[in-house]
Amino acid sequence: MSTKVLSIFGTRPEAIKMAPLIKQMEADAGIDSVVCVTGQHQQMLDQVLELFAIEPDHNLAVMTANQTLNGLASRLIASLDEVLASVQPDRVLVHGDTTTASAAALAAFHRRIPIGHVEAGLRTRDLAQPWPEEMNRRVVDVMSDLMFAPTPSSKERLAEETLQGRVVVTGNTVIDAPNLTPARIDSDPALRASLDARLPFIDGTRPMLLVTGHRRESFGTGFANICAALGDLAELGTVQIVYPVHLNPNVRGPVQASLGARRNVHLIDPLDYLGFVRLMQRASLILTDSGGVQEEAPALGKPVLVMRDVTERPEAVAAGTVRLVGTQREAIVRAVSALVDDPRERERFAHRVNPYGDGEASRRIVAALTGRPFDEFASELAG
Ligand code: UD1
Ligand code: UDP
């Protein structure tokens, strides 16, 4: 008898991190894998599904332009309830900390369906940062009977809370798909050339700063500061800035207004995952508020400055390849300039490290789901 596992996800980062696990489940005779995408993201989700050749069994298409969190959450719960009723899964899997994850967990909990949480135990311990994600991941863990903690330290953070589920340390699935992403690009010069040809304006002889930024807690003043800092850096002229701008209108509006006409700044649409991984490879330095990029860039040996005051991913900070710079204009300009002006400091900062996984996370999760034995992931930073 196979276990019917319903995976529910809806945003770009969830899709990137669930894709290797879904492939592993599809290949396992012990699991009957069913995929429901909520469509919390529309275009950005489709890009990932296409790349990983995932054809969802259910697509709820809940996204509306400039959606509110409550509007989104209520549409999610209503439509997910119908899917749960028709699929009747033995277990639901959700990922991370999005509104899709918390709404799907609640919908499953109301139907007494066991919940597995992939990427459990990330915490800043501050409900305001990242907002609302810190709340989403905490409530999912409260409802889960199986928590897949990516690292030993995320397991320790779960141990601080009163939770009823079992915790296993698996590594992060984002490190699982090397053949699909960095290694595929490295081994295929024609692919590399075609990805580079999509961004012909990048000057390969000058340092390049890759920027991503979209966090809700930075809307308003935070984004004004970030844009002002990027304007200052563009004016200095020592670095070319490439910024794939998130489709959220609360991000696109201010970024376009402030930086759209700046020389040295290239604002582009979000890239598909292969294109973005290639851009990370080409970058001298990455400035971001993204969670996923904090995990991927150290594995590529790239230095990362994080535009946040706290992070739920302390491992790469401890390893010395990620630094927190906050969202103050002067602090961002100072930190970026110091690294752009001093290639040796950049080299010191940019060693390759992989504290988040060893490529086996999906295999461990499937073993846990099917009751097979496995060794937990031991981070290279442990001890
Ligand atoms: C969401 C997640 C955040 C995650 C991020 C990844 C929540 C509360 N937030 O934030 O944790 O880090 O996704 O990107 O779940 N839009 C499009 N097309 C798309 C995607 C977005 O047009 O493919 C626009 C729409 O107008 C949409 C808006 O962006 O209403 C905001 O999307 P939403 O998912 O609500 O918030 P994010 O900021 O993306
Ligand atoms: N990413 C992408 N295209 C882009 C920008 C980012 O494919 O133009 C990928 C990135 O490699 C990472 C994920 O999207 O895996 C991060 O998504 P995001 O920053 O939206 O969310 P977060 O990680 O903060 O939840």
Coordinates of C-alpha atoms and ligand atoms in Angstrom, one line a residue:
M1 CA 0.0 0.0 0.0
S2 CA 1.4 3.4 -1.0
T3 CA 1.0 6.6 1.1
K4 CA -0.9 9.3 -0.7
V5 CA 1.0 12.5 -0.2
L6 CA -0.5 15.8 -1.3
S7 CA 2.1 18.6 -1.7
I8 CA 0.7 22.1 -1.6
F9 CA 2.7 25.2 -2.6
G10 CA 2.2 28.4 -4.6
T11 CA 5.2 30.7 -4.7
R12 CA 8.5 30.8 -6.6
P13 CA 10.7 29.8 -3.7
E14 CA 8.4 27.1 -2.5
A15 CA 8.4 25.6 -6.1
I16 CA 12.2 25.7 -6.4
K17 CA 12.6 23.9 -3.1
M18 CA 9.7 21.4 -3.5
A19 CA 10.7 20.4 -7.0
P20 CA 13.5 18.0 -6.1
L21 CA 11.3 16.4 -3.4
I22 CA 8.4 15.9 -5.8
K23 CA 10.7 14.2 -8.3
Q24 CA 12.0 11.9 -5.5
M25 CA 8.4 11.1 -4.4
E26 CA 7.3 10.4 -8.0
A27 CA 10.1 7.8 -8.3
D28 CA 9.2 6.0 -5.1
A29 CA 6.9 3.1 -5.2
G30 CA 5.9 3.7 -1.6
I31 CA 4.4 7.1 -2.4
D32 CA 1.5 8.2 -4.4
S33 CA 2.4 11.8 -5.1
V34 CA -0.3 14.4 -5.8
V35 CA 0.6 18.1 -6.5
C36 CA -1.6 21.1 -5.8
V37 CA -0.3 24.5 -6.7
T38 CA -2.3 27.3 -5.3
G39 CA -1.0 29.9 -7.8
Q40 CA -0.3 32.4 -5.1
H41 CA 2.3 33.5 -7.7
Q42 CA 1.3 33.2 -11.3
Q43 CA 4.1 34.0 -13.7
M44 CA 6.9 33.4 -11.2
L45 CA 5.5 30.0 -10.3
D46 CA 4.9 28.9 -13.9
Q47 CA 8.6 29.6 -14.8
V48 CA 9.7 27.1 -12.1
L49 CA 7.1 24.4 -13.0
E50 CA 8.2 24.5 -16.6
L51 CA 11.9 24.3 -15.8
F52 CA 11.4 21.3 -13.5
A53 CA 8.7 19.7 -15.7
I54 CA 6.1 19.5 -13.0
E55 CA 2.5 19.2 -14.1
P56 CA 0.3 19.9 -11.1
D57 CA -2.8 17.8 -10.6
H58 CA -4.6 20.8 -9.2
N59 CA -4.1 24.5 -9.9
L60 CA -6.2 26.9 -7.9
A61 CA -5.1 30.1 -9.6
V62 CA -5.8 32.2 -6.5
M63 CA -3.6 35.2 -7.3
T64 CA -5.1 38.6 -7.9
A65 CA -3.2 41.8 -8.6
N66 CA -1.9 43.5 -5.5
Q67 CA -3.6 40.9 -3.3
T68 CA -4.1 41.5 0.4
L69 CA -3.0 38.8 2.9
N70 CA -6.5 38.3 4.2
G71 CA -8.1 38.1 0.7
L72 CA -5.4 35.6 -0.3
A73 CA -5.7 33.5 2.9
S74 CA -9.5 33.3 2.6
R75 CA -9.4 32.3 -1.1
L76 CA -6.8 29.7 -0.2
I77 CA -8.7 28.0 2.6
A78 CA -12.0 27.9 0.6
S79 CA -10.4 26.4 -2.5
L80 CA -8.0 24.0 -0.7
D81 CA -10.9 22.5 1.3
E82 CA -12.4 21.2 -2.0
V83 CA -9.1 19.7 -3.0
L84 CA -8.6 18.0 0.3
A85 CA -12.1 16.6 0.1
S86 CA -11.6 15.1 -3.4
V87 CA -8.0 13.9 -3.0
Q88 CA -8.4 12.5 0.5
P89 CA -4.6 12.3 1.1
D90 CA -2.9 10.4 3.9
R91 CA -0.7 13.4 4.5
V92 CA -0.2 16.9 3.3
L93 CA 3.2 18.5 2.8
V94 CA 3.7 22.3 3.0
H95 CA 6.9 24.3 2.6
G96 CA 8.4 27.2 4.5
D97 CA 6.6 30.3 5.6
T98 CA 4.2 31.7 3.0
T99 CA 0.5 32.4 3.3
T100 CA 0.0 29.3 1.1
A101 CA 1.9 27.2 3.7
S102 CA 0.0 28.5 6.7
A103 CA -3.4 28.4 5.0
A104 CA -2.8 24.9 3.6
A105 CA -1.7 23.6 7.0
L106 CA -4.8 25.1 8.7
A107 CA -7.1 23.6 6.0
A108 CA -5.5 20.2 6.5
F109 CA -5.6 20.5 10.3
H110 CA -9.4 21.2 10.2
R111 CA -9.8 17.9 8.3
R112 CA -7.5 16.0 10.7
I113 CA -5.0 15.2 7.9
P114 CA -1.4 14.9 9.2
I115 CA 0.9 17.6 8.1
G116 CA 4.6 17.5 7.2
H117 CA 6.5 20.8 7.2
V118 CA 9.4 21.0 4.8
E119 CA 12.0 23.6 6.0
A120 CA 10.8 23.7 9.6
G121 CA 12.5 25.5 12.5
L122 CA 13.7 28.7 10.8
R123 CA 13.3 31.5 13.3
T124 CA 14.3 35.1 13.9
R125 CA 12.2 35.0 17.1
D126 CA 10.8 38.4 16.0
L127 CA 7.3 38.3 14.7
A128 CA 7.8 41.6 12.8
Q129 CA 10.8 40.4 10.8
P130 CA 10.2 38.9 8.3
W131 CA 6.6 39.8 8.4
P132 CA 4.3 37.9 8.1
E133 CA 6.6 34.9 7.5
E134 CA 7.8 34.4 11.1
M135 CA 4.2 33.9 12.2
N136 CA 3.4 31.6 9.3
R137 CA 6.3 29.2 10.0
R138 CA 5.6 29.1 13.7
V139 CA 1.9 28.2 13.3
V140 CA 2.7 25.5 10.7
D141 CA 5.1 23.8 13.2
V142 CA 2.4 23.9 15.9
M143 CA 0.1 21.9 13.6
S144 CA 2.7 19.5 12.1
D145 CA 3.3 15.9 13.2
L146 CA 6.5 15.7 11.1
M147 CA 9.0 18.6 10.9
F148 CA 11.8 18.4 8.4
A149 CA 14.4 20.7 9.9
P150 CA 17.1 21.6 7.3
T151 CA 20.0 22.0 9.8
P152 CA 20.9 20.9 13.3
S153 CA 20.4 24.5 14.5
S154 CA 16.9 24.6 13.2
K155 CA 16.2 21.5 15.1
E156 CA 17.5 23.2 18.3
R157 CA 15.2 26.1 17.7
L158 CA 12.2 23.8 17.5
A159 CA 13.3 22.2 20.7
E160 CA 12.7 25.6 22.5
E161 CA 9.0 25.5 21.7
T162 CA 6.1 23.3 22.9
L163 CA 5.5 21.2 19.8
Q164 CA 4.0 17.8 19.4
G165 CA 5.5 16.5 16.2
R166 CA 8.6 14.6 15.4
V167 CA 11.7 16.5 14.1
V168 CA 14.2 15.1 11.7
V169 CA 17.2 16.9 10.3
T170 CA 17.3 16.5 6.5
G171 CA 19.4 19.3 4.9
N172 CA 17.7 21.8 2.7
T173 CA 16.1 20.6 -0.6
V174 CA 17.5 23.7 -2.3
I175 CA 20.9 22.0 -2.4
D176 CA 19.5 18.8 -3.9
A177 CA 19.3 19.6 -7.6
P178 CA 22.8 20.3 -8.8
N179 CA 22.3 18.6 -12.1
L180 CA 19.3 20.9 -12.8
T181 CA 21.0 24.1 -11.9
P182 CA 24.7 25.1 -11.3
A183 CA 26.3 21.9 -12.5
R184 CA 24.1 21.8 -15.6
I185 CA 25.2 25.4 -16.5
D186 CA 28.9 24.5 -15.7
S187 CA 28.8 21.5 -18.0
D188 CA 27.1 23.1 -20.9
P189 CA 28.9 26.0 -22.7
A190 CA 26.1 26.4 -25.2
L191 CA 23.5 26.8 -22.4
R192 CA 25.8 29.2 -20.6
A193 CA 26.2 31.3 -23.8
S194 CA 22.5 31.4 -24.4
L195 CA 21.8 32.5 -20.8
D196 CA 24.4 35.2 -21.1
A197 CA 23.1 36.3 -24.5
R198 CA 19.8 37.2 -22.8
L199 CA 21.6 39.9 -20.8
P200 CA 23.9 41.4 -23.4
F201 CA 24.3 44.7 -21.5
I202 CA 26.4 43.1 -18.7
D203 CA 30.0 44.1 -19.1
G204 CA 32.0 41.0 -18.1
T205 CA 35.1 43.1 -17.4
R206 CA 33.6 45.2 -14.5
P207 CA 32.4 44.1 -11.1
M208 CA 28.7 43.4 -11.0
L209 CA 26.4 43.8 -8.0
L210 CA 23.3 41.6 -8.2
V211 CA 20.3 42.9 -6.2
T212 CA 17.0 41.3 -5.1
G213 CA 14.6 42.9 -2.7
H214 CA 10.9 42.3 -1.9
R215 CA 10.2 41.9 1.8
R216 CA 7.0 43.4 3.0
E217 CA 8.5 44.8 6.3
S218 CA 10.7 47.0 4.0
F219 CA 7.8 48.5 2.1
G220 CA 7.9 52.3 2.4
T221 CA 10.9 53.7 4.2
G222 CA 13.0 50.6 3.9
F223 CA 12.7 50.5 0.1
A224 CA 13.3 54.3 -0.2
N225 CA 16.5 53.8 1.7
I226 CA 17.5 50.8 -0.4
C227 CA 16.8 52.6 -3.6
A228 CA 18.7 55.7 -2.4
A229 CA 21.7 53.5 -1.5
L230 CA 21.6 51.9 -5.0
G231 CA 21.4 55.4 -6.6
D232 CA 24.5 56.4 -4.6
L233 CA 26.4 53.3 -5.7
A234 CA 25.4 53.9 -9.3
E235 CA 26.7 57.4 -9.1
L236 CA 30.1 56.2 -7.8
G237 CA 30.4 54.3 -11.0
T238 CA 32.6 51.5 -9.7
V239 CA 30.0 48.8 -10.0
Q240 CA 27.3 47.9 -12.5
I241 CA 24.0 47.0 -10.8
V242 CA 21.6 44.3 -12.1
Y243 CA 18.3 44.1 -10.3
P244 CA 15.6 41.5 -11.3
V245 CA 12.6 43.3 -9.9
H246 CA 9.9 41.2 -8.1
L247 CA 6.4 41.5 -9.7
N248 CA 4.8 42.8 -6.5
P249 CA 3.6 46.3 -7.5
N250 CA 4.6 47.6 -4.0
V251 CA 8.2 46.8 -5.1
R252 CA 8.1 47.6 -8.8
G253 CA 6.5 51.0 -8.3
P254 CA 9.1 52.6 -6.0
V255 CA 12.1 50.8 -7.6
Q256 CA 11.1 51.9 -11.1
A257 CA 10.4 55.5 -10.0
S258 CA 13.7 55.8 -8.2
L259 CA 16.1 53.8 -10.4
G260 CA 14.5 53.4 -13.8
A261 CA 16.5 56.2 -15.4
R262 CA 19.8 55.7 -13.6
R263 CA 23.0 54.9 -15.6
N264 CA 24.8 51.8 -14.2
V265 CA 21.5 50.3 -13.0
H266 CA 19.8 47.6 -15.0
L267 CA 16.3 46.8 -13.8
I268 CA 15.0 43.6 -15.4
D269 CA 12.0 41.3 -15.0
P270 CA 12.3 38.3 -12.7
L271 CA 14.5 35.6 -14.4
D272 CA 13.7 31.9 -14.7
Y273 CA 15.7 29.9 -12.2
L274 CA 18.5 28.8 -14.6
G275 CA 18.9 32.4 -15.7
F276 CA 19.1 33.6 -12.1
V277 CA 21.6 31.0 -11.0
R278 CA 23.8 32.0 -14.0
L279 CA 23.5 35.7 -12.9
M280 CA 24.6 34.7 -9.3
Q281 CA 27.6 32.9 -10.9
R282 CA 28.5 36.0 -12.8
A283 CA 28.0 38.4 -9.8
S284 CA 31.0 39.8 -7.8
L285 CA 28.7 40.4 -4.9
I286 CA 25.0 39.9 -4.0
L287 CA 22.8 42.3 -2.1
T288 CA 19.5 40.8 -1.1
D289 CA 16.7 40.4 1.4
S290 CA 15.7 36.9 0.0
G291 CA 15.8 33.8 2.2
G292 CA 16.6 31.4 -0.6
V293 CA 19.4 33.4 -2.0
Q294 CA 21.1 33.4 1.4
E295 CA 21.3 29.6 1.1
E296 CA 22.2 29.3 -2.6
A297 CA 24.9 32.0 -2.9
P298 CA 27.3 30.5 -0.3
A299 CA 27.1 27.2 -2.2
L300 CA 28.2 29.1 -5.3
G301 CA 31.1 30.8 -3.4
K302 CA 29.5 34.3 -3.6
P303 CA 29.6 36.9 -0.9
V304 CA 26.2 38.0 0.2
L305 CA 25.1 41.2 2.0
V306 CA 21.7 40.8 3.5
M307 CA 19.4 43.9 3.7
R308 CA 17.8 42.8 7.0
D309 CA 18.5 43.4 10.7
V310 CA 18.0 39.7 11.7
T311 CA 18.0 36.4 9.8
E312 CA 16.5 33.0 10.3
R313 CA 19.5 31.5 8.5
P314 CA 22.4 32.1 10.8
E315 CA 24.5 29.3 9.4
A316 CA 26.2 31.2 6.6
V317 CA 26.7 34.2 8.8
A318 CA 28.6 31.9 11.2
A319 CA 30.6 30.5 8.2
G320 CA 31.5 34.1 7.2
T321 CA 30.0 34.2 3.7
V322 CA 26.9 36.2 4.6
R323 CA 26.8 39.6 6.5
L324 CA 23.7 41.5 7.7
V325 CA 23.8 45.2 6.6
G326 CA 20.2 46.3 7.4
T327 CA 18.3 48.8 5.3
Q328 CA 20.0 52.0 6.1
R329 CA 21.3 54.0 3.1
E330 CA 24.8 54.7 4.5
A331 CA 25.4 51.2 5.8
I332 CA 24.5 49.6 2.5
V333 CA 26.8 52.0 0.5
R334 CA 29.7 51.5 3.0
A335 CA 29.4 47.7 3.0
V336 CA 29.1 47.4 -0.8
S337 CA 31.9 49.9 -1.5
A338 CA 34.3 48.2 0.9
L339 CA 34.0 44.9 -1.0
V340 CA 33.9 46.4 -4.5
D341 CA 37.0 48.5 -3.8
D342 CA 39.0 45.6 -2.2
P343 CA 39.0 42.4 -4.3
R344 CA 41.2 40.7 -1.7
E345 CA 38.6 41.3 1.0
R346 CA 36.0 40.0 -1.4
E347 CA 38.0 36.9 -2.0
R348 CA 38.3 36.3 1.8
F349 CA 34.6 36.7 2.2
A350 CA 33.7 34.5 -0.8
H351 CA 34.8 31.0 0.1
R352 CA 32.5 28.2 -1.0
V353 CA 30.6 26.7 1.9
N354 CA 27.6 24.5 2.2
P355 CA 26.1 24.6 5.7
Y356 CA 22.5 24.0 4.4
G357 CA 22.6 20.6 2.8
D358 CA 24.5 17.8 1.1
G359 CA 22.1 17.1 -1.8
E360 CA 20.3 14.3 0.1
A361 CA 17.5 16.1 1.7
S362 CA 14.7 14.8 -0.5
R363 CA 15.9 11.2 -0.1
R364 CA 15.8 11.6 3.7
I365 CA 12.3 13.2 3.6
V366 CA 11.0 10.3 1.5
A367 CA 12.7 7.8 3.9
A368 CA 10.9 9.5 6.8
L369 CA 7.6 9.5 5.0
T370 CA 7.8 5.8 4.2
G371 CA 9.2 4.7 7.5
R372 CA 12.6 3.6 6.2
P373 CA 15.8 4.2 8.2
F374 CA 18.2 7.0 7.3
D375 CA 21.0 9.1 8.8
E376 CA 20.1 12.7 9.6
F377 CA 22.0 15.5 7.9
A378 CA 25.1 16.6 9.9
S379 CA 26.1 20.2 8.9
E380 CA 29.8 20.8 8.1
L381 CA 29.5 23.6 10.7
A382 CA 28.3 21.2 13.4
G383 CA 30.4 21.0 16.5
Ligands
UD1_1 C1 5.4 36.0 -1.1 C2 5.5 35.4 0.3 C3 7.0 35.6 0.8 C4 8.0 35.0 -0.2 C5 7.7 35.6 -1.6 C6 8.6 35.0 -2.6 C7 3.6 35.6 1.8 C8 3.0 36.4 2.9 N1 4.7 36.1 1.3 O1 5.5 37.4 -1.0 O2 7.2 34.9 2.0 O3 9.3 35.3 0.2 O4 6.3 35.4 -1.9 O5 8.6 35.8 -3.8 O6 3.2 34.5 1.5 N2 2.8 39.0 -8.5 C9 2.6 38.8 -9.8 N3 3.0 37.7 -10.4 C10 3.7 36.7 -9.7 C11 3.9 36.9 -8.4 C12 3.5 38.1 -7.8 O7 2.0 39.7 -10.5 O8 4.1 35.7 -10.3 C13 2.3 40.3 -7.9 C14 0.8 40.3 -7.7 O9 0.3 41.6 -7.9 C15 0.6 39.8 -6.3 C16 1.8 40.5 -5.6 O10 2.8 40.4 -6.6 O11 -0.7 40.2 -5.7 C17 2.2 40.0 -4.3 O12 2.3 38.6 -4.2 P1 2.3 37.8 -2.8 O13 2.5 36.4 -3.1 O14 1.1 38.2 -2.1 O15 3.5 38.4 -2.0 P2 5.0 38.4 -2.2 O16 5.5 39.7 -1.8 O17 5.4 37.8 -3.5
UDP2 N1 15.1 33.7 -8.1 C1 14.7 33.4 -9.4 N2 14.6 34.5 -10.3 C2 14.8 35.8 -9.9 C3 15.1 36.0 -8.5 C4 15.2 34.9 -7.7 O1 14.6 32.3 -9.9 O2 14.8 36.7 -10.7 C5 15.1 32.5 -7.2 C6 16.3 32.4 -6.2 O3 17.4 31.7 -6.8 C7 15.8 31.7 -5.0 C8 14.3 32.1 -5.0 O4 14.0 32.6 -6.3 O5 15.8 30.3 -5.2 C9 14.1 33.2 -4.0 O6 12.8 33.7 -4.1 P1 12.4 35.0 -3.3 O7 13.5 35.9 -3.1 O8 11.2 35.6 -4.1 O9 11.8 34.4 -2.0 P2 12.4 34.1 -0.6 O10 13.6 33.2 -0.8 O11 12.8 35.4 0.1 O12 11.3 33.4 0.1

